[in-house]
């Protein structure tokens, strides 16, 4: 399996900012470990993606980027139905069934965007199975060990 270079992450950023969301900014910041956040809009929505310095394969940062883009779609959908306040409330939940479902939904929306990105670049959907496995693992971190929470 070929590593995914930083240029793919840069192209994904351009795709999301120019082709998908006209009101989104994305910041890519090199640090020690990959993590990402979506900040719902005040005037513009912002995704901040911290990625590990010195890595050769940008697969995980790419997955983080598209997951957070899924949150952008979620916010827009909730905002259109007058439920933006519920979006913020769900985003603030530390764990539980609601938060897990929320994260799974963001991953599904991000998956659709990743497919669009790969189709635009005329690449096979080789990363989708890996993205799906990563998404399941990420969503599991929001599950509680207690039943019913």
PDB file of C-alpha atoms in Angstrom:
ATOM      1  CA  UNK A   1       0.000   0.000   0.000  1.00  0.00           C
ATOM      2  CA  UNK A   2       1.411   3.338  -1.085  1.00  0.00           C
ATOM      3  CA  UNK A   3       1.621   6.084   1.537  1.00  0.00           C
ATOM      4  CA  UNK A   4      -0.575   9.119   1.070  1.00  0.00           C
ATOM      5  CA  UNK A   5       1.567  12.243   0.796  1.00  0.00           C
ATOM      6  CA  UNK A   6       0.981  15.714   2.216  1.00  0.00           C
ATOM      7  CA  UNK A   7       0.012  16.940  -1.265  1.00  0.00           C
ATOM      8  CA  UNK A   8      -3.144  14.778  -1.081  1.00  0.00           C
ATOM      9  CA  UNK A   9      -4.079  16.439   2.220  1.00  0.00           C
ATOM     10  CA  UNK A  10      -3.489  19.847   0.613  1.00  0.00           C
ATOM     11  CA  UNK A  11      -5.669  18.902  -2.366  1.00  0.00           C
ATOM     12  CA  UNK A  12      -8.404  17.650  -0.031  1.00  0.00           C
ATOM     13  CA  UNK A  13      -8.299  20.987   1.806  1.00  0.00           C
ATOM     14  CA  UNK A  14      -8.666  22.848  -1.496  1.00  0.00           C
ATOM     15  CA  UNK A  15     -11.496  20.539  -2.593  1.00  0.00           C
ATOM     16  CA  UNK A  16     -13.459  21.109   0.618  1.00  0.00           C
ATOM     17  CA  UNK A  17     -12.866  24.887   0.718  1.00  0.00           C
ATOM     18  CA  UNK A  18     -13.389  25.641  -2.963  1.00  0.00           C
ATOM     19  CA  UNK A  19     -15.625  22.914  -4.378  1.00  0.00           C
ATOM     20  CA  UNK A  20     -17.828  21.950  -1.434  1.00  0.00           C
ATOM     21  CA  UNK A  21     -18.059  24.744   1.166  1.00  0.00           C
ATOM     22  CA  UNK A  22     -17.733  28.408   0.212  1.00  0.00           C
ATOM     23  CA  UNK A  23     -17.843  29.498   3.852  1.00  0.00           C
ATOM     24  CA  UNK A  24     -15.236  27.144   5.347  1.00  0.00           C
ATOM     25  CA  UNK A  25     -11.647  27.709   6.365  1.00  0.00           C
ATOM     26  CA  UNK A  26      -9.260  24.864   7.102  1.00  0.00           C
ATOM     27  CA  UNK A  27      -5.987  25.162   8.965  1.00  0.00           C
ATOM     28  CA  UNK A  28      -3.418  22.355   8.747  1.00  0.00           C
ATOM     29  CA  UNK A  29      -0.972  22.524  11.648  1.00  0.00           C
ATOM     30  CA  UNK A  30       1.972  20.196  12.216  1.00  0.00           C
ATOM     31  CA  UNK A  31       2.305  18.819  15.788  1.00  0.00           C
ATOM     32  CA  UNK A  32       3.191  15.520  17.483  1.00  0.00           C
ATOM     33  CA  UNK A  33      -0.081  13.572  17.108  1.00  0.00           C
ATOM     34  CA  UNK A  34      -2.990  13.866  14.691  1.00  0.00           C
ATOM     35  CA  UNK A  35      -6.186  15.425  16.065  1.00  0.00           C
ATOM     36  CA  UNK A  36      -8.879  17.638  14.552  1.00  0.00           C
ATOM     37  CA  UNK A  37     -11.744  19.944  15.498  1.00  0.00           C
ATOM     38  CA  UNK A  38     -14.673  21.643  13.797  1.00  0.00           C
ATOM     39  CA  UNK A  39     -15.718  25.039  15.080  1.00  0.00           C
ATOM     40  CA  UNK A  40     -19.270  25.886  13.957  1.00  0.00           C
ATOM     41  CA  UNK A  41     -19.552  29.204  12.215  1.00  0.00           C
ATOM     42  CA  UNK A  42     -19.706  32.617  13.621  1.00  0.00           C
ATOM     43  CA  UNK A  43     -19.094  34.084  10.196  1.00  0.00           C
ATOM     44  CA  UNK A  44     -17.171  31.170   8.743  1.00  0.00           C
ATOM     45  CA  UNK A  45     -16.885  27.576   9.877  1.00  0.00           C
ATOM     46  CA  UNK A  46     -13.370  26.446  10.627  1.00  0.00           C
ATOM     47  CA  UNK A  47     -11.713  23.054  10.694  1.00  0.00           C
ATOM     48  CA  UNK A  48      -8.396  22.914  12.477  1.00  0.00           C
ATOM     49  CA  UNK A  49      -6.407  19.768  11.761  1.00  0.00           C
ATOM     50  CA  UNK A  50      -3.277  19.072  13.755  1.00  0.00           C
ATOM     51  CA  UNK A  51      -1.107  16.409  12.147  1.00  0.00           C
ATOM     52  CA  UNK A  52       2.033  14.658  13.278  1.00  0.00           C
ATOM     53  CA  UNK A  53       5.265  16.149  12.011  1.00  0.00           C
ATOM     54  CA  UNK A  54       7.636  13.987  10.030  1.00  0.00           C
ATOM     55  CA  UNK A  55       5.071  11.415   8.920  1.00  0.00           C
ATOM     56  CA  UNK A  56       5.186   9.953   5.433  1.00  0.00           C
ATOM     57  CA  UNK A  57       1.606   8.676   5.262  1.00  0.00           C
ATOM     58  CA  UNK A  58      -1.160  11.270   5.675  1.00  0.00           C
ATOM     59  CA  UNK A  59      -3.977   8.697   5.632  1.00  0.00           C
ATOM     60  CA  UNK A  60      -5.137   9.337   9.240  1.00  0.00           C
ATOM     61  CA  UNK A  61      -5.024  13.159   8.944  1.00  0.00           C
ATOM     62  CA  UNK A  62      -6.986  12.809   5.688  1.00  0.00           C
ATOM     63  CA  UNK A  63      -9.609  10.720   7.519  1.00  0.00           C
ATOM     64  CA  UNK A  64      -9.793  13.320  10.305  1.00  0.00           C
ATOM     65  CA  UNK A  65     -10.286  16.072   7.724  1.00  0.00           C
ATOM     66  CA  UNK A  66     -13.217  14.361   6.028  1.00  0.00           C
ATOM     67  CA  UNK A  67     -14.798  13.387   9.365  1.00  0.00           C
ATOM     68  CA  UNK A  68     -14.720  17.036  10.445  1.00  0.00           C
ATOM     69  CA  UNK A  69     -16.155  18.049   7.062  1.00  0.00           C
ATOM     70  CA  UNK A  70     -19.007  15.689   7.937  1.00  0.00           C
ATOM     71  CA  UNK A  71     -19.608  17.811  11.040  1.00  0.00           C
ATOM     72  CA  UNK A  72     -19.816  20.870   8.760  1.00  0.00           C
ATOM     73  CA  UNK A  73     -22.620  19.181   6.810  1.00  0.00           C
ATOM     74  CA  UNK A  74     -24.308  18.177  10.072  1.00  0.00           C
ATOM     75  CA  UNK A  75     -24.222  21.731  11.367  1.00  0.00           C
ATOM     76  CA  UNK A  76     -25.657  23.131   8.146  1.00  0.00           C
ATOM     77  CA  UNK A  77     -28.440  20.540   8.215  1.00  0.00           C
ATOM     78  CA  UNK A  78     -29.291  21.178  11.870  1.00  0.00           C
ATOM     79  CA  UNK A  79     -29.103  24.940  11.374  1.00  0.00           C
ATOM     80  CA  UNK A  80     -31.553  24.802   8.448  1.00  0.00           C
ATOM     81  CA  UNK A  81     -34.082  22.994  10.632  1.00  0.00           C
ATOM     82  CA  UNK A  82     -33.654  25.454  13.509  1.00  0.00           C
ATOM     83  CA  UNK A  83     -31.766  22.954  15.679  1.00  0.00           C
ATOM     84  CA  UNK A  84     -28.303  24.526  15.776  1.00  0.00           C
ATOM     85  CA  UNK A  85     -28.484  24.747  19.573  1.00  0.00           C
ATOM     86  CA  UNK A  86     -28.928  20.954  19.699  1.00  0.00           C
ATOM     87  CA  UNK A  87     -25.826  20.567  17.544  1.00  0.00           C
ATOM     88  CA  UNK A  88     -23.772  22.483  20.118  1.00  0.00           C
ATOM     89  CA  UNK A  89     -25.306  20.462  22.952  1.00  0.00           C
ATOM     90  CA  UNK A  90     -24.551  17.163  21.276  1.00  0.00           C
ATOM     91  CA  UNK A  91     -21.014  18.279  20.444  1.00  0.00           C
ATOM     92  CA  UNK A  92     -20.489  18.993  24.151  1.00  0.00           C
ATOM     93  CA  UNK A  93     -21.542  15.501  25.273  1.00  0.00           C
ATOM     94  CA  UNK A  94     -18.432  13.625  26.402  1.00  0.00           C
ATOM     95  CA  UNK A  95     -19.728  10.102  25.699  1.00  0.00           C
ATOM     96  CA  UNK A  96     -22.896   8.064  25.329  1.00  0.00           C
ATOM     97  CA  UNK A  97     -25.325   6.809  22.723  1.00  0.00           C
ATOM     98  CA  UNK A  98     -26.284  10.270  21.424  1.00  0.00           C
ATOM     99  CA  UNK A  99     -22.665  11.347  20.997  1.00  0.00           C
ATOM    100  CA  UNK A 100     -21.723   8.038  19.366  1.00  0.00           C
ATOM    101  CA  UNK A 101     -24.610   8.345  16.877  1.00  0.00           C
ATOM    102  CA  UNK A 102     -23.620  11.971  16.240  1.00  0.00           C
ATOM    103  CA  UNK A 103     -20.030  10.963  15.437  1.00  0.00           C
ATOM    104  CA  UNK A 104     -21.153   8.065  13.238  1.00  0.00           C
ATOM    105  CA  UNK A 105     -23.391  10.442  11.276  1.00  0.00           C
ATOM    106  CA  UNK A 106     -20.487  12.872  10.779  1.00  0.00           C
ATOM    107  CA  UNK A 107     -18.328   9.991   9.555  1.00  0.00           C
ATOM    108  CA  UNK A 108     -21.001   8.906   7.059  1.00  0.00           C
ATOM    109  CA  UNK A 109     -21.292  12.425   5.703  1.00  0.00           C
ATOM    110  CA  UNK A 110     -17.496  12.676   5.568  1.00  0.00           C
ATOM    111  CA  UNK A 111     -17.371   9.339   3.751  1.00  0.00           C
ATOM    112  CA  UNK A 112     -19.606  10.713   1.004  1.00  0.00           C
ATOM    113  CA  UNK A 113     -17.310  13.734   0.647  1.00  0.00           C
ATOM    114  CA  UNK A 114     -14.237  11.487   0.531  1.00  0.00           C
ATOM    115  CA  UNK A 115     -15.827   9.493  -2.286  1.00  0.00           C
ATOM    116  CA  UNK A 116     -16.531  12.730  -4.185  1.00  0.00           C
ATOM    117  CA  UNK A 117     -12.927  13.834  -3.657  1.00  0.00           C
ATOM    118  CA  UNK A 118     -11.548  10.528  -4.893  1.00  0.00           C
ATOM    119  CA  UNK A 119     -13.829  10.579  -7.934  1.00  0.00           C
ATOM    120  CA  UNK A 120     -12.720  14.115  -8.779  1.00  0.00           C
ATOM    121  CA  UNK A 121      -9.099  12.967  -8.649  1.00  0.00           C
ATOM    122  CA  UNK A 122     -10.068   9.904 -10.724  1.00  0.00           C
ATOM    123  CA  UNK A 123      -8.814   7.530  -8.059  1.00  0.00           C
ATOM    124  CA  UNK A 124     -10.349   4.210  -7.133  1.00  0.00           C
ATOM    125  CA  UNK A 125     -12.224   4.051  -3.865  1.00  0.00           C
ATOM    126  CA  UNK A 126      -9.375   2.150  -2.250  1.00  0.00           C
ATOM    127  CA  UNK A 127      -9.410   4.211   0.947  1.00  0.00           C
ATOM    128  CA  UNK A 128     -13.093   3.764   1.741  1.00  0.00           C
ATOM    129  CA  UNK A 129     -12.717   0.452   3.596  1.00  0.00           C
ATOM    130  CA  UNK A 130      -9.868   1.944   5.631  1.00  0.00           C
ATOM    131  CA  UNK A 131     -11.886   5.096   6.335  1.00  0.00           C
ATOM    132  CA  UNK A 132     -14.820   2.935   7.455  1.00  0.00           C
ATOM    133  CA  UNK A 133     -12.617   0.950   9.854  1.00  0.00           C
ATOM    134  CA  UNK A 134     -11.091   4.166  11.201  1.00  0.00           C
ATOM    135  CA  UNK A 135     -14.579   5.681  11.645  1.00  0.00           C
ATOM    136  CA  UNK A 136     -15.833   2.667  13.608  1.00  0.00           C
ATOM    137  CA  UNK A 137     -12.802   2.824  15.859  1.00  0.00           C
ATOM    138  CA  UNK A 138     -13.163   6.585  16.373  1.00  0.00           C
ATOM    139  CA  UNK A 139     -16.897   6.326  17.162  1.00  0.00           C
ATOM    140  CA  UNK A 140     -16.213   3.559  19.684  1.00  0.00           C
ATOM    141  CA  UNK A 141     -14.216   6.022  21.792  1.00  0.00           C
ATOM    142  CA  UNK A 142     -17.491   7.839  22.560  1.00  0.00           C
ATOM    143  CA  UNK A 143     -19.307   4.757  23.833  1.00  0.00           C
ATOM    144  CA  UNK A 144     -19.873   4.286  27.539  1.00  0.00           C
ATOM    145  CA  UNK A 145     -19.256   0.989  29.255  1.00  0.00           C
ATOM    146  CA  UNK A 146     -22.539   1.289  31.153  1.00  0.00           C
ATOM    147  CA  UNK A 147     -25.700   0.120  29.424  1.00  0.00           C
ATOM    148  CA  UNK A 148     -28.207   2.703  28.289  1.00  0.00           C
ATOM    149  CA  UNK A 149     -25.906   5.707  28.317  1.00  0.00           C
TER     150      UNK A 149
END
